mmCIF file of C-alpha atoms in Angstrom:
data_model
loop_
_atom_site.group_PDB
_atom_site.id
_atom_site.type_symbol
_atom_site.label_atom_id
_atom_site.label_comp_id
_atom_site.label_asym_id
_atom_site.label_seq_id
_atom_site.Cartn_x
_atom_site.Cartn_y
_atom_site.Cartn_z
ATOM 1 C CA MET A 1 144.562 82.369 183.783
ATOM 2 C CA HIS A 2 144.094 79.524 181.338
ATOM 3 C CA ILE A 3 144.521 76.106 182.947
ATOM 4 C CA PRO A 4 145.413 73.380 180.431
ATOM 5 C CA PRO A 5 143.519 70.079 180.576
ATOM 6 C CA PRO A 6 145.231 67.340 182.580
ATOM 7 C CA THR A 7 147.451 64.856 180.832
ATOM 8 C CA PRO A 8 146.656 61.106 180.968
ATOM 9 C CA ARG A 9 149.325 60.670 183.660
ATOM 10 C CA GLN A 10 147.831 63.487 185.744
ATOM 11 C CA ASN A 11 144.401 61.891 185.376
ATOM 12 C CA HIS A 12 145.890 58.610 186.533
ATOM 13 C CA TRP A 13 147.381 60.113 189.713
ATOM 14 C CA ASN A 14 144.207 62.088 190.429
ATOM 15 C CA ARG A 15 142.334 58.801 190.303
ATOM 16 C CA VAL A 16 144.904 57.096 192.540
ATOM 17 C CA LEU A 17 144.642 59.831 195.185
ATOM 18 C CA LEU A 18 140.840 59.820 195.115
ATOM 19 C CA ASN A 19 140.888 56.052 195.569
ATOM 20 C CA THR A 20 143.239 56.593 198.524
ATOM 21 C CA PHE A 21 140.789 59.089 200.043
ATOM 22 C CA TRP A 22 138.016 56.493 199.761
ATOM 23 C CA LEU A 23 140.248 53.833 201.315
ATOM 24 C CA VAL A 24 141.257 56.106 204.208
ATOM 25 C CA LEU A 25 137.586 56.914 204.863
ATOM 26 C CA LEU A 26 136.704 53.215 204.996
ATOM 27 C CA VAL A 27 139.640 52.399 207.287
ATOM 28 C CA TYR A 28 138.800 55.392 209.514
ATOM 29 C CA LEU A 29 135.157 54.334 209.769
ATOM 30 C CA ALA A 30 136.137 50.716 210.454
ATOM 31 C CA SER A 31 138.539 51.810 213.231
ATOM 32 C CA GLN A 32 135.818 53.932 214.824
ATOM 33 C CA LEU A 33 133.421 51.011 214.858
ATOM 34 C CA PHE A 34 136.110 48.698 216.205
ATOM 35 C CA ILE A 35 136.925 51.098 219.062
ATOM 36 C CA SER A 36 133.245 51.468 219.928
ATOM 37 C CA LEU A 37 132.669 47.718 219.967
ATOM 38 C CA SER A 38 135.828 47.009 221.966
ATOM 39 C CA MET A 39 134.844 49.646 224.537
ATOM 40 C CA TRP A 40 131.244 48.456 224.809
ATOM 41 C CA GLY A 41 130.329 48.391 228.465
ATOM 42 C CA LEU A 42 133.764 49.626 229.560
ATOM 43 C CA ARG A 43 133.681 53.245 228.415
ATOM 44 C CA PRO A 44 130.092 54.428 227.894
ATOM 45 C CA GLU A 45 131.217 57.734 226.386
ATOM 46 C CA PHE A 46 132.496 55.730 223.370
ATOM 47 C CA THR A 47 129.269 53.813 222.837
ATOM 48 C CA ASP A 48 126.308 56.099 223.437
ATOM 49 C CA ARG A 49 124.177 57.620 220.679
ATOM 50 C CA GLN A 50 125.502 61.145 221.138
ATOM 51 C CA TYR A 51 129.061 59.948 220.563
ATOM 52 C CA PHE A 52 128.101 58.245 217.296
ATOM 53 C CA VAL A 53 126.308 61.345 216.029
ATOM 54 C CA THR A 54 129.017 63.812 217.059
ATOM 55 C CA HIS A 55 132.191 61.796 216.429
ATOM 56 C CA VAL A 56 131.180 59.311 213.729
ATOM 57 C CA PHE A 57 128.156 60.273 211.678
ATOM 58 C CA ILE A 58 128.749 64.043 211.274
ATOM 59 C CA PRO A 59 132.514 64.065 210.547
ATOM 60 C CA ASP A 60 132.357 60.996 208.346
ATOM 61 C CA SER A 61 129.421 62.499 206.416
ATOM 62 C CA ILE A 62 131.397 65.702 205.868
ATOM 63 C CA ILE A 63 134.367 63.698 204.601
ATOM 64 C CA LEU A 64 132.041 61.687 202.328
ATOM 65 C CA VAL A 65 130.566 64.883 200.867
ATOM 66 C CA LEU A 66 134.081 66.262 200.393
ATOM 67 C CA ILE A 67 135.152 63.198 198.412
ATOM 68 C CA LEU A 68 131.966 63.286 196.318
ATOM 69 C CA ILE A 69 132.693 66.932 195.482
ATOM 70 C CA LEU A 70 136.201 65.926 194.387
ATOM 71 C CA GLU A 71 134.747 63.165 192.211
ATOM 72 C CA SER A 72 132.374 65.688 190.595
ATOM 73 C CA ILE A 73 135.219 68.116 189.921
ATOM 74 C CA ARG A 74 137.289 65.341 188.355
ATOM 75 C CA LYS A 75 134.380 64.431 186.064
ATOM 76 C CA TRP A 76 133.060 67.857 185.090
ATOM 77 C CA LYS A 77 136.034 70.197 185.666
ATOM 78 C CA PRO A 78 139.115 67.965 185.321
ATOM 79 C CA MET A 79 141.479 70.923 184.915
ATOM 80 C CA TYR A 80 140.768 71.890 188.564
ATOM 81 C CA SER A 81 140.971 68.338 189.905
ATOM 82 C CA GLU A 82 144.632 68.461 190.942
ATOM 83 C CA LEU A 83 144.313 71.764 192.814
ATOM 84 C CA SER A 84 141.087 70.698 194.507
ATOM 85 C CA ILE A 85 142.642 67.424 195.706
ATOM 86 C CA VAL A 86 145.569 69.270 197.289
ATOM 87 C CA PHE A 87 143.199 71.739 198.959
ATOM 88 C CA ALA A 88 140.855 68.970 200.101
ATOM 89 C CA SER A 89 143.723 66.944 201.590
ATOM 90 C CA HIS A 90 144.200 69.709 204.194
ATOM 91 C CA ILE A 91 140.497 69.771 205.035
ATOM 92 C CA TYR A 92 140.469 65.987 205.182
ATOM 93 C CA ALA A 93 143.390 65.926 207.651
ATOM 94 C CA ILE A 94 141.939 68.717 209.820
ATOM 95 C CA LEU A 95 138.543 66.977 210.030
ATOM 96 C CA ILE A 96 140.136 63.747 211.241
ATOM 97 C CA ILE A 97 142.395 65.575 213.714
ATOM 98 C CA THR A 98 139.569 67.624 215.248
ATOM 99 C CA ASN A 99 137.419 64.528 215.599
ATOM 100 C CA LEU A 100 140.050 62.471 217.434
ATOM 101 C CA SER A 101 140.324 62.523 221.189
ATOM 102 C CA GLU A 102 143.041 64.504 222.963
ATOM 103 C CA GLU A 103 144.215 61.157 224.299
ATOM 104 C CA TYR A 104 146.080 60.613 221.011
ATOM 105 C CA PRO A 105 149.081 62.966 221.153
ATOM 106 C CA VAL A 106 150.391 61.790 217.775
ATOM 107 C CA LYS A 107 147.277 62.881 215.893
ATOM 108 C CA PRO A 108 149.023 66.060 214.555
ATOM 109 C CA LEU A 109 151.094 63.737 212.394
ATOM 110 C CA ILE A 110 147.994 63.298 210.224
ATOM 111 C CA MET A 111 148.917 66.712 208.789
ATOM 112 C CA LEU A 112 151.728 64.890 206.990
ATOM 113 C CA SER A 113 149.181 63.632 204.454
ATOM 114 C CA PRO A 114 148.856 66.987 202.592
ATOM 115 C CA LEU A 115 152.643 67.143 202.381
ATOM 116 C CA LEU A 116 152.709 63.680 200.838
ATOM 117 C CA VAL A 117 149.952 64.611 198.359
ATOM 118 C CA SER A 118 151.929 67.712 197.310
ATOM 119 C CA MET A 119 155.044 65.574 196.978
ATOM 120 C CA ILE A 120 153.240 63.159 194.630
ATOM 121 C CA TYR A 121 152.331 65.990 192.255
ATOM 122 C CA LEU A 122 155.986 67.116 192.110
ATOM 123 C CA LYS A 123 155.029 70.796 192.376
ATOM 124 C CA SER A 124 157.006 73.015 194.718
ATOM 125 C CA SER A 125 154.127 75.546 194.886
ATOM 126 C CA TYR A 126 151.863 72.911 196.451
ATOM 127 C CA MET A 127 154.645 71.901 198.842
ATOM 128 C CA LYS A 128 155.162 75.525 199.932
ATOM 129 C CA ILE A 129 151.445 75.966 200.662
ATOM 130 C CA SER A 130 151.241 72.674 202.569
ATOM 131 C CA SER A 131 154.400 73.521 204.555
ATOM 132 C CA ALA A 132 152.957 76.944 205.457
ATOM 133 C CA ILE A 133 149.702 75.383 206.655
ATOM 134 C CA CYS A 134 151.622 72.834 208.736
ATOM 135 C CA LEU A 135 153.680 75.679 210.234
ATOM 136 C CA ILE A 136 150.510 77.584 211.172
ATOM 137 C CA TYR A 137 149.097 74.420 212.686
ATOM 138 C CA ILE A 138 152.239 73.842 214.795
ATOM 139 C CA VAL A 139 152.181 77.462 215.998
ATOM 140 C CA MET A 140 148.550 77.028 217.050
ATOM 141 C CA LEU A 141 149.495 73.858 218.919
ATOM 142 C CA PHE A 142 152.176 75.704 220.871
ATOM 143 C CA ILE A 143 149.854 78.596 221.626
ATOM 144 C CA GLY A 144 147.145 76.246 222.828
ATOM 145 C CA THR A 145 149.476 74.223 225.066
ATOM 146 C CA PRO A 146 149.907 75.425 228.663
ATOM 147 C CA SER A 147 153.469 76.293 229.637
ATOM 148 C CA TYR A 148 153.511 73.701 232.414
ATOM 149 C CA GLU A 149 152.774 70.886 229.881
ATOM 150 C CA TYR A 150 156.438 70.581 229.034
ATOM 151 C CA THR A 151 156.095 66.928 227.961
ATOM 152 C CA LEU A 152 153.406 67.862 225.457
ATOM 153 C CA ARG A 153 155.491 70.784 224.236
ATOM 154 C CA ILE A 154 158.454 68.471 223.671
ATOM 155 C CA GLN A 155 156.139 66.212 221.660
ATOM 156 C CA HIS A 156 155.079 69.234 219.596
ATOM 157 C CA VAL A 157 158.734 70.092 218.974
ATOM 158 C CA ILE A 158 159.361 66.538 217.768
ATOM 159 C CA ILE A 159 156.300 66.747 215.522
ATOM 160 C CA ALA A 160 157.503 70.107 214.176
ATOM 161 C CA LEU A 161 160.867 68.544 213.370
ATOM 162 C CA ILE A 162 159.115 65.669 211.590
ATOM 163 C CA PHE A 163 157.095 68.183 209.566
ATOM 164 C CA ALA A 164 160.240 70.134 208.686
ATOM 165 C CA ALA A 165 162.133 66.980 207.683
ATOM 166 C CA THR A 166 159.210 65.780 205.576
ATOM 167 C CA ALA A 167 158.919 69.174 203.881
ATOM 168 C CA LEU A 168 162.645 69.263 203.129
ATOM 169 C CA ALA A 169 162.498 65.693 201.831
ATOM 170 C CA GLY A 170 159.498 66.693 199.724
ATOM 171 C CA PHE A 171 161.356 69.609 198.157
ATOM 172 C CA GLY A 172 164.304 67.292 197.523
ATOM 173 C CA VAL A 173 162.062 64.682 195.906
ATOM 174 C CA ILE A 174 160.428 67.354 193.728
ATOM 175 C CA CYS A 175 163.792 68.727 192.594
ATOM 176 C CA ARG A 176 165.104 65.247 191.927
ATOM 177 C CA GLY A 177 161.898 64.320 190.101
ATOM 178 C CA LYS A 178 162.152 67.397 187.887
ATOM 179 C CA ASP A 179 165.788 66.557 187.135
ATOM 180 C CA LEU A 180 164.794 63.039 186.137
ATOM 181 C CA MET A 181 161.951 64.371 183.977
ATOM 182 C CA ARG A 182 164.323 66.769 182.224
ATOM 183 C CA SER A 183 166.823 63.962 181.697
ATOM 184 C CA LEU A 184 164.046 61.759 180.314
ATOM 185 C CA GLU A 185 162.836 64.523 177.982
ATOM 186 C CA GLU A 186 166.387 65.110 176.757
ATOM 187 C CA SER A 187 166.849 61.370 176.266
ATOM 188 C CA VAL A 188 163.578 61.099 174.336
ATOM 189 C CA LYS A 189 164.499 64.130 172.218
ATOM 190 C CA SER A 190 167.929 62.670 171.498
ATOM 191 C CA GLU A 191 166.332 59.374 170.541
ATOM 192 C CA GLN A 192 163.851 61.156 168.265
ATOM 193 C CA ASP A 193 166.653 63.173 166.652
ATOM 194 C CA LEU A 194 168.648 59.985 166.112
ATOM 195 C CA ARG A 195 165.616 58.244 164.646
ATOM 196 C CA ILE A 196 165.013 61.159 162.281
ATOM 197 C CA GLN A 197 168.676 61.130 161.261
ATOM 198 C CA ASN A 198 168.463 57.395 160.621
ATOM 199 C CA ILE A 199 165.340 57.892 158.511
ATOM 200 C CA ILE A 200 167.056 60.649 156.546
ATOM 201 C CA MET A 201 170.192 58.552 156.054
ATOM 202 C CA ASP A 202 168.097 55.549 155.045
ATOM 203 C CA ARG A 203 166.235 57.696 152.526
ATOM 204 C CA LEU A 204 169.450 59.160 151.168
ATOM 205 C CA SER A 205 170.834 55.657 150.688
ATOM 206 C CA LYS A 206 167.758 54.607 148.680
ATOM 207 C CA ILE A 207 166.780 57.728 146.739
ATOM 208 C CA ASP A 208 168.372 59.239 143.647
ATOM 209 C CA PRO A 209 168.996 62.879 144.643
ATOM 210 C CA LEU A 210 168.331 64.344 141.182
ATOM 211 C CA THR A 211 165.022 62.697 140.250
ATOM 212 C CA ASP A 212 163.766 61.762 143.737
ATOM 213 C CA LEU A 213 163.121 58.239 142.453
ATOM 214 C CA TYR A 214 164.614 55.128 144.012
ATOM 215 C CA ASN A 215 168.176 54.332 142.987
ATOM 216 C CA HIS A 216 169.785 51.398 141.166
ATOM 217 C CA LYS A 217 170.652 49.465 144.333
ATOM 218 C CA THR A 218 167.169 49.774 145.822
ATOM 219 C CA PHE A 219 165.589 48.619 142.556
ATOM 220 C CA HIS A 220 167.534 45.359 142.566
ATOM 221 C CA GLU A 221 166.748 44.758 146.243
ATOM 222 C CA TYR A 222 163.037 45.376 145.731
ATOM 223 C CA LEU A 223 162.822 43.298 142.538
ATOM 224 C CA GLY A 224 164.563 40.408 144.286
ATOM 225 C CA TRP A 225 162.182 40.649 147.227
ATOM 226 C CA LEU A 226 159.137 40.666 144.927
ATOM 227 C CA ILE A 227 160.348 37.603 143.039
ATOM 228 C CA GLU A 228 160.945 35.730 146.318
ATOM 229 C CA HIS A 229 157.460 36.741 147.471
ATOM 230 C CA GLN A 230 156.004 35.351 144.229
ATOM 231 C CA GLN A 231 156.906 31.821 145.304
ATOM 232 C CA SER A 232 154.404 31.822 148.181
ATOM 233 C CA ASN A 233 151.877 34.347 146.878
ATOM 234 C CA PRO A 234 151.875 34.740 143.068
ATOM 235 C CA PHE A 235 150.513 37.988 141.638
ATOM 236 C CA PRO A 236 150.724 39.807 138.280
ATOM 237 C CA MET A 237 153.935 41.790 137.819
ATOM 238 C CA GLN A 238 155.499 43.594 134.871
ATOM 239 C CA LEU A 239 158.914 45.195 134.525
ATOM 240 C CA ALA A 240 159.428 48.143 132.194
ATOM 241 C CA VAL A 241 162.770 49.716 131.267
ATOM 242 C CA LEU A 242 162.664 53.267 129.864
ATOM 243 C CA ASP A 243 165.424 55.121 128.046
ATOM 244 C CA ILE A 244 165.312 58.763 126.887
ATOM 245 C CA ASP A 245 165.850 58.896 123.131
ATOM 246 C CA ASN A 246 168.834 60.913 121.847
ATOM 247 C CA PHE A 247 169.685 62.139 125.326
ATOM 248 C CA LYS A 248 173.327 62.696 124.442
ATOM 249 C CA LYS A 249 172.168 65.172 121.803
ATOM 250 C CA VAL A 250 170.218 67.072 124.477
ATOM 251 C CA ASN A 251 173.323 67.379 126.658
ATOM 252 C CA ASP A 252 175.533 68.351 123.726
ATOM 253 C CA GLN A 253 173.128 70.925 122.317
ATOM 254 C CA TYR A 254 171.659 72.491 125.472
ATOM 255 C CA GLY A 255 174.090 71.561 128.217
ATOM 256 C CA HIS A 256 174.049 69.080 131.054
ATOM 257 C CA TRP A 257 172.002 71.369 133.274
ATOM 258 C CA VAL A 258 169.161 71.155 130.764
ATOM 259 C CA GLY A 259 169.695 67.406 130.661
ATOM 260 C CA ASP A 260 169.148 67.343 134.425
ATOM 261 C CA ILE A 261 165.876 69.255 133.973
ATOM 262 C CA VAL A 262 164.741 66.701 131.381
ATOM 263 C CA LEU A 263 165.542 63.843 133.775
ATOM 264 C CA LYS A 264 163.491 65.485 136.505
ATOM 265 C CA GLN A 265 160.513 66.061 134.216
ATOM 266 C CA VAL A 266 160.573 62.503 132.891
ATOM 267 C CA ALA A 267 160.730 61.168 136.472
ATOM 268 C CA ALA A 268 157.795 63.407 137.470
ATOM 269 C CA MET A 269 155.742 62.092 134.527
ATOM 270 C CA VAL A 270 156.473 58.498 135.531
ATOM 271 C CA LEU A 271 155.406 59.152 139.135
ATOM 272 C CA LYS A 272 152.268 60.915 137.928
ATOM 273 C CA HIS A 273 150.915 57.812 136.185
ATOM 274 C CA ILE A 274 152.002 54.850 138.308
ATOM 275 C CA GLY A 275 149.980 53.669 141.304
ATOM 276 C CA THR A 276 150.806 53.379 144.993
ATOM 277 C CA ASP A 277 151.571 49.661 144.577
ATOM 278 C CA ASP A 278 154.059 50.339 141.790
ATOM 279 C CA PHE A 279 157.762 51.159 141.954
ATOM 280 C CA ALA A 280 159.924 53.540 139.916
ATOM 281 C CA ALA A 281 163.681 54.028 140.000
ATOM 282 C CA ARG A 282 166.446 55.728 138.079
ATOM 283 C CA TYR A 283 168.566 52.863 136.858
ATOM 284 C CA GLY A 284 171.437 55.032 135.702
ATOM 285 C CA GLY A 285 172.119 57.898 133.321
ATOM 286 C CA GLU A 286 168.978 58.477 131.241
ATOM 287 C CA GLU A 287 167.535 55.020 131.968
ATOM 288 C CA PHE A 288 164.586 54.339 134.300
ATOM 289 C CA VAL A 289 162.842 51.201 135.506
ATOM 290 C CA VAL A 290 159.211 50.715 136.554
ATOM 291 C CA ILE A 291 157.749 47.696 138.363
ATOM 292 C CA LEU A 292 153.976 47.379 137.968
ATOM 293 C CA THR A 293 152.197 45.005 140.338
ATOM 294 C CA ALA A 294 148.733 43.569 140.994
ATOM 295 C CA LYS A 295 147.305 44.496 137.587
ATOM 296 C CA PRO A 296 146.767 42.602 134.312
ATOM 297 C CA LEU A 297 149.124 43.095 131.389
ATOM 298 C CA ASN A 298 146.706 45.211 129.336
ATOM 299 C CA GLU A 299 146.258 47.667 132.226
ATOM 300 C CA ALA A 300 150.023 47.829 132.803
ATOM 301 C CA ASN A 301 150.527 48.453 129.092
ATOM 302 C CA GLU A 302 147.975 51.307 129.181
ATOM 303 C CA ILE A 303 149.872 52.945 132.042
ATOM 304 C CA MET A 304 153.135 52.801 130.135
ATOM 305 C CA GLU A 305 151.365 54.171 127.012
ATOM 306 C CA ARG A 306 150.189 57.159 129.036
ATOM 307 C CA ILE A 307 153.733 57.710 130.269
ATOM 308 C CA LEU A 308 155.061 57.427 126.709
ATOM 309 C CA THR A 309 152.596 59.942 125.229
ATOM 310 C CA GLY A 310 152.825 62.212 128.286
ATOM 311 C CA ILE A 311 156.597 62.564 127.933
ATOM 312 C CA ALA A 312 156.369 63.089 124.177
ATOM 313 C CA GLY A 313 153.786 65.828 124.661
ATOM 314 C CA MET A 314 155.638 67.572 127.481
ATOM 315 C CA PRO A 315 157.436 70.711 126.266
ATOM 316 C CA VAL A 316 160.726 71.609 127.910
ATOM 317 C CA ALA A 317 161.026 75.379 128.222
ATOM 318 C CA GLU A 318 164.820 75.238 128.387
ATOM 319 C CA MET A 319 164.813 73.400 125.013
ATOM 320 C CA GLU A 320 162.861 76.187 123.280
ATOM 321 C CA GLY A 321 159.609 74.315 123.872
ATOM 322 C CA SER A 322 160.777 71.078 122.289
ATOM 323 C CA SER A 323 160.111 67.735 123.950
ATOM 324 C CA VAL A 324 161.890 64.438 124.316
ATOM 325 C CA THR A 325 160.680 60.904 123.734
ATOM 326 C CA VAL A 326 161.385 57.602 125.441
ATOM 327 C CA SER A 327 161.634 54.017 124.310
ATOM 328 C CA ILE A 328 160.178 51.361 126.588
ATOM 329 C CA GLY A 329 160.815 47.648 126.898
ATOM 330 C CA MET A 330 158.404 45.521 128.929
ATOM 331 C CA HIS A 331 158.328 41.990 130.234
ATOM 332 C CA GLU A 332 155.589 40.261 132.198
ATOM 333 C CA PHE A 333 157.036 38.173 134.988
ATOM 334 C CA SER A 334 156.370 34.435 135.093
ATOM 335 C CA VAL A 335 156.820 32.299 138.215
ATOM 336 C CA THR A 336 159.633 30.424 136.464
ATOM 337 C CA ASP A 337 161.571 33.613 135.721
ATOM 338 C CA SER A 338 164.642 34.609 137.682
ATOM 339 C CA LYS A 339 165.548 38.180 138.533
ATOM 340 C CA SER A 340 168.330 38.343 135.938
ATOM 341 C CA PHE A 341 166.132 36.790 133.255
ATOM 342 C CA THR A 342 163.300 39.223 134.000
ATOM 343 C CA PHE A 343 165.561 42.231 133.666
ATOM 344 C CA GLN A 344 167.304 40.816 130.591
ATOM 345 C CA GLN A 345 163.955 40.342 128.812
ATOM 346 C CA ALA A 346 162.853 43.906 129.547
ATOM 347 C CA ASP A 347 166.249 45.258 128.491
ATOM 348 C CA ASP A 348 166.142 43.253 125.237
ATOM 349 C CA ALA A 349 162.672 44.653 124.581
ATOM 350 C CA LEU A 350 164.060 48.176 125.122
ATOM 351 C CA TYR A 351 166.855 47.456 122.639
ATOM 352 C CA GLU A 352 164.241 46.301 120.123
ATOM 353 C CA ALA A 353 162.213 49.492 120.637
ATOM 354 C CA LYS A 354 165.322 51.599 120.068
ATOM 355 C CA LYS A 355 166.291 49.663 116.977
ATOM 356 C CA THR A 356 162.845 49.766 115.388
ATOM 357 C CA GLY A 357 162.100 53.478 115.568
ATOM 358 C CA LYS A 358 162.139 54.708 119.215
ATOM 359 C CA ASN A 359 159.248 56.429 121.013
ATOM 360 C CA LYS A 360 157.433 53.114 121.321
ATOM 361 C CA ILE A 361 156.786 50.163 123.646
ATOM 362 C CA VAL A 362 157.979 46.659 122.905
ATOM 363 C CA LEU A 363 156.780 43.692 124.973
ATOM 364 C CA LEU A 364 158.804 40.477 125.275
#
């Protein structure tokens, strides 16, 4: 069976539980030393060398080795870290219980720790295994308790009830946790769907559906923003207005559907030649606008020349292989220019190109 690698959150909780194991070991060792020191001279059985070897050094060394093994698994085989921690929590609890004196009747409650570990991982399979082990442990306690030790048996019954309540609470926490995780996933998915819808709606509000260029409204917003930005950070900027020559003739002769194909091809040619810092939009009808930024005028003019010749040399299959031409008016922005003046200059240049022969660029 393929076990997927742990997620960052799983790694986090594995680390938290391993740190808890280290902390419990330190507290357990400190309590053993405290008991030995407090009993010094009063209870020799708690202070002699044999006691330290049997009840301190050996069990604590086993626990230390167990934790080091868990650390190695987390480092080299992280996909098995979660399962090994759950398994080790039972060994950890049993080692502490077997090492404690029979004078501590509440020591079986240490078996609650594996239940709590299983609860943290929010996996019912771990909780079932831990509950079964606790049940076996309680049965062994009853078997090992003489019938005349009714007080001890009552204590075992109370402990069994505590185990059962903890297990039931654990299953409830796991179910509730899974419900919350599902709700969170659904909420995240809904938020993602809404975000995608907003992105789509935002795009639809800015893009011309036929040519896939920006629309008239977006052009004016962007040009205004660029001109405002020029006040604090001037940079070269040119505005070009393009108009397809004799476009009405194309629609009349071949039909509007062919006219739509021409618009798409002209838009594609514009996008092919402008850079990532530039902006192209369909202004309306057969008219397009291009904003060229961060380049000198001669380079901007070369780009528009390539667009001009590219469109003129682009055959349209639906027009029996004929092509269309465009007229282009350009204006280089000056820091004293307003948005309306900038557009008016480019539009006047386009009018001049149309009037003086078409299929050409005029700069004003």
